[in-house]
Amino acid sequence: MRILVTGGAGFIGSALVRHLVSEIGAEVLNVDALTYAGNLASLKSVESAPNYQFLQADICDRARMMQEAFASFRPDIVMHLAAESHVDRSISGADDFIQTNIVGTFSLLDAARHYWDGLDARRKSAFRFLHVSTDEVYGSLGDEGLFEETTPYDPSSPYSASKAASDHLAIAWHRTYGLPVVVSNCSNNYGPFHFPEKLIPLMILNALEGKPLPVYGNGANVRDWLYVEDHARALFTIASRGRPGEKYNVGGRNERRNIDVVHRICAILDGVYSDKGPHARLITNVTDRPGHDARYAIDASKLESELGWKAQETFETGIEKTVHWYLENEWWWRPLRENVYSGERLGVFKGR
Ligand code: NAD
Ligand code: TYD
């Protein structure tokens, strides 16, 4: 099985590539532009595997790089993860989000369509294009209810609006051209190799360094957390067995308030460094994020009942593993904190 992965040097993409190369034994081509969020160090464990190749390229470069990548690699499956992914960065500057998430997805869909058109009948019907998206396209929930595949789109941030646009393009390429597209919408991921601009790794590293833990607003916003390796398994399941034209929600039924997530991280660190605790004294409430969605929660029963996937980690086991991974892998995060992003507040602007 030949799988072209975009964004394979990112957080979820690298977990997926490690899974495909080491556990599934697929031939993998990782296409990634290596933006600030792309990091080949996350792929150290597979970089010299005979079934792994890397191509540094921008997915927006349709005419040259994408068409050539399809023609020379000849994939059976495309798993499209390349994106600008951080809500706060989309608030301060949406340009890259519009380019990569919308124009880039168009470029990749079109390159895939031309390649797919030229396949023989057997390969054509077996081909799949998995477009990887987020639950944030559905907008914000109140205290009750879950996102289902039929929930209307209602995105709040430039990030989620750009992902919503790309989901619509992907489905349109199926309905109009017949390209066998499948879409997945997943909740918040966490785990090893997570770029330290997102809540969980930022809190772990700030707490380790004795810096403030900035909780937006009152910390009552709820996210539904999924361990990244569970997501990687779900993505392969959907790409290999999902039905064309369908959407699948992915989530592990792990709703938590942000403030409770931060307290849990602090408690784990207190257990390791009792002399430096209590780490919760570092928690600081800061100005809220503009357009901050109150609650996300996923109903993953379609994926569970139709394709037999189930999350293996609970939040308790996953967060314990994650904190310990950061304690043991300073070689990975130290250069990022020093040279790429040192933890300053992102996504605030004057006038709000
Ligand atoms: P990430 O920001 O960690 O990684 C994105 C990767 O895409 C990076 O390696 C980057 O170099 C690459 N990239 C960016 N622009 C590119 C371009 N123009 N051409 C080629 N490569 C480019 O993101 P992530 O958290 O791993 O998310 C991966 C996908 O999953 C995204 O599509 C995101 O919307 C989706 N998603 C993320 C979450 C989450 O919690 N992180 C949840 C659900 C869905
Ligand atoms: P984040 O990790 O940015 O993911 P997303 O915005 O895609 O859900 O944020 C998760 C939650 O944590 C979100 O409600 C915003 C909040 N948050 C903080 O309270 N403080 C922070 O420093 C960050 C980065 C996020």
Short mmCIF file of C-alpha atoms and ligand atoms in Angstrom, two decimals:
data_model
loop_
_atom_site.label_atom_id
_atom_site.label_comp_id
_atom_site.label_asym_id
_atom_site.label_seq_id
_atom_site.Cartn_x
_atom_site.Cartn_y
_atom_site.Cartn_z
CA MET A 1 0.00 0.00 0.00
CA ARG A 2 1.43 3.36 -1.08
CA ILE A 3 0.34 6.32 1.04
CA LEU A 4 1.07 9.99 0.36
CA VAL A 5 0.82 11.95 3.63
CA THR A 6 0.82 15.76 3.66
CA GLY A 7 1.93 17.56 6.84
CA GLY A 8 3.79 14.48 8.09
CA ALA A 9 6.37 16.58 9.95
CA GLY A 10 3.67 18.13 12.17
CA PHE A 11 2.24 16.87 15.43
CA ILE A 12 -0.51 14.51 14.19
CA GLY A 13 1.15 13.88 10.82
CA SER A 14 4.35 12.60 12.47
CA ALA A 15 2.35 10.26 14.76
CA LEU A 16 0.54 9.01 11.65
CA VAL A 17 3.77 8.51 9.65
CA ARG A 18 5.38 6.62 12.55
CA HIS A 19 2.27 4.39 12.74
CA LEU A 20 2.11 3.77 8.96
CA VAL A 21 5.83 3.07 8.57
CA SER A 22 6.45 1.00 11.72
CA GLU A 23 3.15 -0.76 12.42
CA ILE A 24 1.25 -0.91 9.12
CA GLY A 25 4.32 -1.40 6.91
CA ALA A 26 2.99 0.94 4.20
CA GLU A 27 5.23 2.72 1.65
CA VAL A 28 4.99 6.35 2.79
CA LEU A 29 5.82 9.61 1.02
CA ASN A 30 5.71 12.53 3.47
CA VAL A 31 5.12 15.87 1.70
CA ASP A 32 5.73 18.80 4.02
CA ALA A 33 6.82 22.42 3.57
CA LEU A 34 8.51 22.51 7.01
CA THR A 35 6.89 25.67 8.35
CA TYR A 36 7.56 26.70 11.97
CA ALA A 37 5.34 23.72 12.99
CA GLY A 38 7.12 21.11 10.87
CA ASN A 39 9.95 19.26 12.57
CA LEU A 40 11.88 16.34 11.10
CA ALA A 41 13.19 15.49 14.59
CA SER A 42 9.72 14.05 15.28
CA LEU A 43 10.44 11.44 12.59
CA LYS A 44 13.84 10.32 13.87
CA SER A 45 12.57 6.80 14.62
CA VAL A 46 11.56 6.19 10.97
CA GLU A 47 13.85 8.48 8.95
CA SER A 48 16.06 5.67 7.65
CA ALA A 49 13.33 3.06 7.17
CA PRO A 50 13.32 1.68 3.59
CA ASN A 51 9.54 2.30 3.30
CA TYR A 52 9.77 6.04 4.16
CA GLN A 53 10.52 9.01 1.84
CA PHE A 54 10.39 12.74 2.47
CA LEU A 55 9.68 15.54 -0.02
CA GLN A 56 9.95 19.16 1.09
CA ALA A 57 7.22 20.93 -0.89
CA ASP A 58 4.36 23.40 -0.50
CA ILE A 59 0.93 21.88 -1.22
CA CYS A 60 -0.04 25.16 -2.93
CA ASP A 61 2.54 24.40 -5.65
CA ARG A 62 0.13 22.37 -7.78
CA ALA A 63 1.64 22.64 -11.23
CA ARG A 64 5.17 21.67 -10.33
CA MET A 65 5.50 19.80 -7.04
CA MET A 66 2.10 18.20 -6.41
CA GLN A 67 1.48 16.82 -9.91
CA GLU A 68 5.04 15.51 -9.98
CA ALA A 69 4.70 13.92 -6.54
CA PHE A 70 1.57 12.06 -7.68
CA ALA A 71 3.13 10.99 -10.99
CA SER A 72 6.32 9.65 -9.47
CA PHE A 73 5.03 8.15 -6.19
CA ARG A 74 1.72 6.78 -7.57
CA PRO A 75 -0.21 6.59 -4.27
CA ASP A 76 -3.14 4.29 -3.46
CA ILE A 77 -4.20 6.61 -0.64
CA VAL A 78 -3.69 10.30 0.14
CA MET A 79 -3.94 11.45 3.76
CA HIS A 80 -4.07 15.23 3.81
CA LEU A 81 -3.01 16.82 7.11
CA ALA A 82 -0.89 19.80 6.00
CA ALA A 83 -2.43 22.94 7.46
CA GLU A 84 -1.92 25.99 9.57
CA SER A 85 -3.41 24.66 12.80
CA HIS A 86 -3.21 27.18 15.65
CA VAL A 87 -6.34 29.25 16.41
CA ASP A 88 -4.40 32.05 18.16
CA ARG A 89 -2.08 32.54 15.16
CA SER A 90 -5.13 32.70 12.87
CA ILE A 91 -6.47 35.60 14.96
CA SER A 92 -3.28 37.66 14.55
CA GLY A 93 -2.77 36.80 10.87
CA ALA A 94 -5.15 34.75 8.72
CA ASP A 95 -3.21 34.93 5.41
CA ASP A 96 -1.30 31.65 5.74
CA PHE A 97 -4.49 29.91 6.89
CA ILE A 98 -6.37 30.99 3.78
CA GLN A 99 -3.44 30.02 1.54
CA THR A 100 -2.55 26.61 2.93
CA ASN A 101 -5.89 25.43 4.30
CA ILE A 102 -8.11 26.59 1.45
CA VAL A 103 -5.94 27.21 -1.64
CA GLY A 104 -3.56 24.38 -0.70
CA THR A 105 -6.41 21.89 -0.25
CA PHE A 106 -7.83 22.92 -3.62
CA SER A 107 -4.40 22.45 -5.21
CA LEU A 108 -4.00 18.98 -3.72
CA LEU A 109 -7.54 17.89 -4.59
CA ASP A 110 -7.05 18.95 -8.17
CA ALA A 111 -3.66 17.25 -8.51
CA ALA A 112 -5.24 14.11 -7.00
CA ARG A 113 -8.17 14.27 -9.43
CA HIS A 114 -5.93 14.44 -12.51
CA TYR A 115 -3.79 11.56 -11.25
CA TRP A 116 -6.88 9.49 -10.30
CA ASP A 117 -8.48 10.08 -13.72
CA GLY A 118 -5.55 8.28 -15.33
CA LEU A 119 -5.67 5.13 -13.14
CA ASP A 120 -7.01 1.78 -14.37
CA ALA A 121 -10.50 0.80 -13.19
CA ARG A 122 -9.33 -1.40 -10.30
CA ARG A 123 -6.94 1.17 -8.80
CA LYS A 124 -9.42 3.95 -9.49
CA SER A 125 -12.17 2.39 -7.39
CA ALA A 126 -9.77 1.45 -4.57
CA PHE A 127 -8.20 4.96 -4.38
CA ARG A 128 -9.01 7.13 -1.33
CA PHE A 129 -8.36 10.80 -0.50
CA LEU A 130 -8.72 11.38 3.26
CA HIS A 131 -9.17 15.02 4.15
CA VAL A 132 -8.27 15.47 7.83
CA SER A 133 -10.28 18.13 9.60
CA THR A 134 -11.40 19.32 13.00
CA ASP A 135 -14.54 19.40 15.15
CA GLU A 136 -14.06 23.19 15.36
CA VAL A 137 -15.94 23.53 12.04
CA TYR A 138 -19.16 22.85 14.00
CA GLY A 139 -18.73 25.93 16.21
CA SER A 140 -19.54 26.02 19.91
CA LEU A 141 -21.82 23.79 22.01
CA GLY A 142 -23.80 24.82 25.09
CA ASP A 143 -23.78 22.69 28.25
CA GLU A 144 -25.58 19.79 26.55
CA GLY A 145 -25.28 17.85 23.29
CA LEU A 146 -22.55 16.42 21.06
CA PHE A 147 -21.27 17.13 17.55
CA GLU A 148 -22.63 14.59 15.07
CA GLU A 149 -21.66 14.21 11.41
CA THR A 150 -24.92 15.99 10.52
CA THR A 151 -24.36 19.00 12.82
CA PRO A 152 -24.44 22.18 10.67
CA TYR A 153 -21.14 23.99 10.17
CA ASP A 154 -20.81 27.20 12.23
CA PRO A 155 -17.09 28.07 12.57
CA SER A 156 -15.93 30.91 14.86
CA SER A 157 -12.22 31.52 14.20
CA PRO A 158 -10.30 32.24 11.00
CA TYR A 159 -8.70 28.79 11.52
CA SER A 160 -11.98 26.89 11.82
CA ALA A 161 -13.56 28.90 8.97
CA SER A 162 -10.63 27.98 6.71
CA LYS A 163 -10.96 24.31 7.67
CA ALA A 164 -14.73 24.45 7.04
CA ALA A 165 -14.05 25.86 3.57
CA SER A 166 -11.59 23.05 2.85
CA ASP A 167 -14.08 20.40 4.02
CA HIS A 168 -16.65 21.79 1.58
CA LEU A 169 -14.08 21.69 -1.25
CA ALA A 170 -13.20 18.08 -0.46
CA ILE A 171 -16.85 16.95 -0.49
CA ALA A 172 -17.47 18.98 -3.69
CA TRP A 173 -14.60 17.14 -5.43
CA HIS A 174 -16.39 13.90 -4.56
CA ARG A 175 -19.86 15.03 -5.64
CA THR A 176 -18.73 16.79 -8.82
CA TYR A 177 -15.81 14.72 -10.08
CA GLY A 178 -16.37 11.40 -8.29
CA LEU A 179 -12.99 11.55 -6.49
CA PRO A 180 -13.27 8.99 -3.62
CA VAL A 181 -12.96 11.52 -0.78
CA VAL A 182 -13.52 10.75 2.90
CA VAL A 183 -13.50 13.49 5.60
CA SER A 184 -12.61 13.07 9.28
CA ASN A 185 -13.43 15.65 11.97
CA CYS A 186 -11.48 15.14 15.17
CA SER A 187 -11.48 16.75 18.61
CA ASN A 188 -8.41 18.26 20.35
CA ASN A 189 -5.35 16.01 20.24
CA TYR A 190 -2.54 15.82 22.79
CA GLY A 191 0.53 13.63 23.32
CA PRO A 192 4.25 13.41 22.45
CA PHE A 193 5.83 15.81 19.89
CA HIS A 194 3.10 18.45 20.34
CA PHE A 195 4.37 21.92 19.40
CA PRO A 196 4.50 23.98 22.62
CA GLU A 197 2.09 26.72 21.53
CA LYS A 198 -0.95 24.55 22.33
CA LEU A 199 -2.50 24.37 25.81
CA ILE A 200 -1.10 21.10 27.15
CA PRO A 201 2.58 21.28 26.10
CA LEU A 202 2.73 25.01 26.88
CA MET A 203 1.48 24.40 30.42
CA ILE A 204 3.91 21.51 30.98
CA LEU A 205 6.95 23.48 29.83
CA ASN A 206 5.98 26.74 31.58
CA ALA A 207 5.38 24.84 34.82
CA LEU A 208 8.77 23.10 34.51
CA GLU A 209 10.43 26.49 34.09
CA GLY A 210 8.43 28.10 36.94
CA LYS A 211 6.67 30.50 34.53
CA PRO A 212 3.01 31.64 34.73
CA LEU A 213 0.37 29.23 33.35
CA PRO A 214 -1.92 31.54 31.31
CA VAL A 215 -5.52 30.31 31.47
CA TYR A 216 -7.78 32.24 29.07
CA GLY A 217 -10.84 33.79 30.77
CA ASN A 218 -12.15 31.76 33.70
CA GLY A 219 -10.87 28.42 32.39
CA ALA A 220 -14.38 26.95 32.14
CA ASN A 221 -14.15 26.28 28.36
CA VAL A 222 -14.43 22.57 27.61
CA ARG A 223 -12.39 20.56 25.09
CA ASP A 224 -12.75 16.85 24.27
CA TRP A 225 -9.23 15.37 24.41
CA LEU A 226 -7.91 12.51 22.26
CA TYR A 227 -4.47 10.94 22.58
CA VAL A 228 -2.66 11.46 19.28
CA GLU A 229 -1.81 7.79 18.72
CA ASP A 230 -5.52 6.93 18.97
CA HIS A 231 -6.13 9.55 16.27
CA ALA A 232 -3.40 8.06 14.03
CA ARG A 233 -5.08 4.63 14.24
CA ALA A 234 -8.46 6.18 13.49
CA LEU A 235 -7.08 7.97 10.43
CA PHE A 236 -5.69 4.78 8.91
CA THR A 237 -8.96 2.98 9.65
CA ILE A 238 -10.99 5.71 7.93
CA ALA A 239 -8.62 6.05 4.96
CA SER A 240 -8.53 2.32 4.28
CA ARG A 241 -12.16 1.37 5.07
CA GLY A 242 -14.25 4.56 5.11
CA ARG A 243 -17.00 5.01 2.52
CA PRO A 244 -16.39 7.68 -0.18
CA GLY A 245 -18.40 10.86 0.30
CA GLU A 246 -18.83 10.17 4.04
CA LYS A 247 -17.67 12.09 7.10
CA TYR A 248 -16.49 10.45 10.33
CA ASN A 249 -16.22 12.20 13.69
CA VAL A 250 -13.26 11.13 15.84
CA GLY A 251 -13.14 11.55 19.63
CA GLY A 252 -12.53 9.64 22.83
CA ARG A 253 -15.30 10.95 25.15
CA ASN A 254 -12.84 12.86 27.33
CA GLU A 255 -14.43 16.24 28.00
CA ARG A 256 -12.48 18.41 30.43
CA ARG A 257 -12.58 22.06 31.47
CA ASN A 258 -9.30 23.82 30.67
CA ILE A 259 -8.73 24.70 34.32
CA ASP A 260 -9.07 21.02 35.30
CA VAL A 261 -6.56 20.00 32.61
CA VAL A 262 -4.06 22.53 33.98
CA HIS A 263 -4.63 21.36 37.58
CA ARG A 264 -4.06 17.74 36.52
CA ILE A 265 -0.73 18.65 34.84
CA CYS A 266 0.30 20.52 37.99
CA ALA A 267 -0.60 17.55 40.20
CA ILE A 268 1.48 15.15 38.06
CA LEU A 269 4.46 17.53 38.24
CA ASP A 270 3.99 17.91 42.01
CA GLY A 271 4.33 14.13 42.23
CA VAL A 272 7.68 14.22 40.39
CA TYR A 273 9.14 17.46 41.83
CA SER A 274 7.57 17.74 45.30
CA ASP A 275 10.21 20.32 46.31
CA LYS A 276 9.05 22.73 43.52
CA GLY A 277 5.29 22.44 44.16
CA PRO A 278 2.55 23.24 44.33
CA HIS A 279 2.78 24.08 40.61
CA ALA A 280 -0.85 25.28 40.66
CA ARG A 281 0.38 28.52 42.28
CA LEU A 282 1.61 29.47 38.77
CA ILE A 283 -1.93 29.47 37.30
CA THR A 284 -2.80 32.98 36.06
CA ASN A 285 -6.11 34.03 34.53
CA VAL A 286 -5.48 36.18 31.44
CA THR A 287 -7.69 38.06 28.96
CA ASP A 288 -9.94 35.70 27.06
CA ARG A 289 -9.35 34.65 23.43
CA PRO A 290 -11.60 36.63 21.03
CA GLY A 291 -14.37 34.38 19.67
CA HIS A 292 -13.47 31.66 22.20
CA ASP A 293 -15.75 28.62 21.68
CA ALA A 294 -17.30 27.46 24.98
CA ARG A 295 -17.45 23.71 24.52
CA TYR A 296 -16.54 20.97 22.03
CA ALA A 297 -17.70 17.35 22.42
CA ILE A 298 -17.70 14.60 19.83
CA ASP A 299 -20.10 11.75 19.17
CA ALA A 300 -17.82 9.14 17.57
CA SER A 301 -20.41 6.34 17.42
CA LYS A 302 -20.46 6.20 13.59
CA LEU A 303 -16.71 5.47 13.49
CA GLU A 304 -17.00 3.02 16.39
CA SER A 305 -19.96 1.04 15.07
CA GLU A 306 -19.25 1.18 11.31
CA LEU A 307 -15.46 0.76 11.31
CA GLY A 308 -14.81 -0.76 14.75
CA TRP A 309 -12.35 1.90 16.02
CA LYS A 310 -12.20 2.71 19.71
CA ALA A 311 -9.88 5.01 21.68
CA GLN A 312 -7.38 3.02 23.77
CA GLU A 313 -6.26 5.81 26.12
CA THR A 314 -8.39 7.57 28.71
CA PHE A 315 -7.49 11.16 29.54
CA GLU A 316 -5.94 9.98 32.82
CA THR A 317 -3.56 7.48 31.18
CA GLY A 318 -2.79 9.76 28.23
CA ILE A 319 -1.96 12.88 30.22
CA GLU A 320 0.31 10.91 32.57
CA LYS A 321 2.22 9.49 29.56
CA THR A 322 2.39 12.93 27.94
CA VAL A 323 3.82 14.78 30.94
CA HIS A 324 6.45 12.07 31.41
CA TRP A 325 7.31 12.18 27.69
CA TYR A 326 8.13 15.91 27.99
CA LEU A 327 10.22 15.26 31.11
CA GLU A 328 12.24 12.63 29.24
CA ASN A 329 12.57 14.38 25.86
CA GLU A 330 14.09 17.78 26.45
CA TRP A 331 16.30 17.18 23.35
CA TRP A 332 13.11 17.57 21.28
CA TRP A 333 11.48 20.62 22.89
CA ARG A 334 14.44 22.70 24.12
CA PRO A 335 15.49 23.88 20.62
CA LEU A 336 11.88 24.84 19.85
CA ARG A 337 11.54 26.89 23.04
CA GLU A 338 14.88 28.60 22.37
CA ASN A 339 14.77 29.14 18.61
CA VAL A 340 11.19 28.89 17.32
CA TYR A 341 8.63 29.93 19.94
CA SER A 342 9.36 30.74 23.57
CA GLY A 343 5.80 30.84 24.94
CA GLU A 344 4.71 34.48 24.62
CA ARG A 345 0.95 35.21 24.32
CA LEU A 346 -0.42 34.88 20.77
CA GLY A 347 -3.73 35.96 19.28
CA VAL A 348 -4.55 39.18 21.09
CA PHE A 349 -5.23 42.38 19.24
CA LYS A 350 -6.06 45.93 20.20
CA GLY A 351 -9.69 47.02 20.20
CA ARG A 352 -11.21 43.88 21.64
P1 NAD B 1 0.73 21.03 12.90
O1 NAD B 1 0.59 22.50 12.85
O2 NAD B 1 1.46 20.39 14.04
O3 NAD B 1 1.42 20.49 11.56
C1 NAD B 1 1.09 20.96 10.30
C2 NAD B 1 2.14 20.47 9.32
O4 NAD B 1 1.77 20.93 8.00
C3 NAD B 1 3.54 20.99 9.58
O5 NAD B 1 4.48 19.94 9.50
C4 NAD B 1 3.77 22.02 8.50
O6 NAD B 1 5.13 22.15 8.11
C5 NAD B 1 2.92 21.46 7.37
N1 NAD B 1 2.49 22.51 6.43
C6 NAD B 1 1.91 23.71 6.72
N2 NAD B 1 1.67 24.40 5.59
C7 NAD B 1 2.07 23.61 4.55
C8 NAD B 1 2.06 23.75 3.15
N3 NAD B 1 1.59 24.87 2.56
N4 NAD B 1 2.53 22.75 2.39
C9 NAD B 1 3.00 21.61 2.96
N5 NAD B 1 3.04 21.42 4.29
C10 NAD B 1 2.59 22.40 5.08
O7 NAD B 1 -0.77 20.47 12.82
P2 NAD B 1 -1.43 19.19 13.53
O8 NAD B 1 -1.88 19.59 14.88
O9 NAD B 1 -0.55 18.02 13.35
O10 NAD B 1 -2.74 19.03 12.64
C11 NAD B 1 -2.72 18.24 11.45
C12 NAD B 1 -4.08 18.29 10.80
O11 NAD B 1 -5.08 17.81 11.70
C13 NAD B 1 -4.52 19.71 10.40
O12 NAD B 1 -5.17 19.63 9.16
C14 NAD B 1 -5.47 20.12 11.51
O13 NAD B 1 -6.42 21.04 11.03
C15 NAD B 1 -6.11 18.79 11.87
N6 NAD B 1 -6.57 18.65 13.26
C16 NAD B 1 -5.80 19.00 14.31
C17 NAD B 1 -6.24 18.82 15.62
C18 NAD B 1 -5.36 19.14 16.81
O14 NAD B 1 -5.81 19.01 17.96
N7 NAD B 1 -4.10 19.50 16.64
C19 NAD B 1 -7.49 18.26 15.85
C20 NAD B 1 -8.28 17.91 14.73
C21 NAD B 1 -7.81 18.10 13.45
P1 TYD B 2 -5.49 25.16 22.02
O1 TYD B 2 -4.51 24.16 22.53
O2 TYD B 2 -4.98 26.40 21.39
O3 TYD B 2 -6.49 24.36 21.06
P2 TYD B 2 -7.89 24.87 20.36
O4 TYD B 2 -7.94 26.34 20.39
O5 TYD B 2 -7.74 24.32 18.99
O6 TYD B 2 -8.97 24.21 21.17
O7 TYD B 2 -6.42 25.60 23.22
C1 TYD B 2 -7.16 24.66 23.99
C2 TYD B 2 -7.97 25.42 24.99
O8 TYD B 2 -7.09 26.03 25.94
C3 TYD B 2 -8.77 26.56 24.39
O9 TYD B 2 -10.02 26.66 25.06
C4 TYD B 2 -7.93 27.80 24.66
C5 TYD B 2 -7.23 27.46 25.96
N1 TYD B 2 -5.88 28.03 26.16
C6 TYD B 2 -5.57 28.67 27.35
O10 TYD B 2 -6.42 28.82 28.26
N2 TYD B 2 -4.30 29.15 27.51
C7 TYD B 2 -3.33 29.02 26.55
O11 TYD B 2 -2.19 29.51 26.74
C8 TYD B 2 -3.66 28.33 25.34
C9 TYD B 2 -2.64 28.17 24.24
C10 TYD B 2 -4.95 27.84 25.19
#
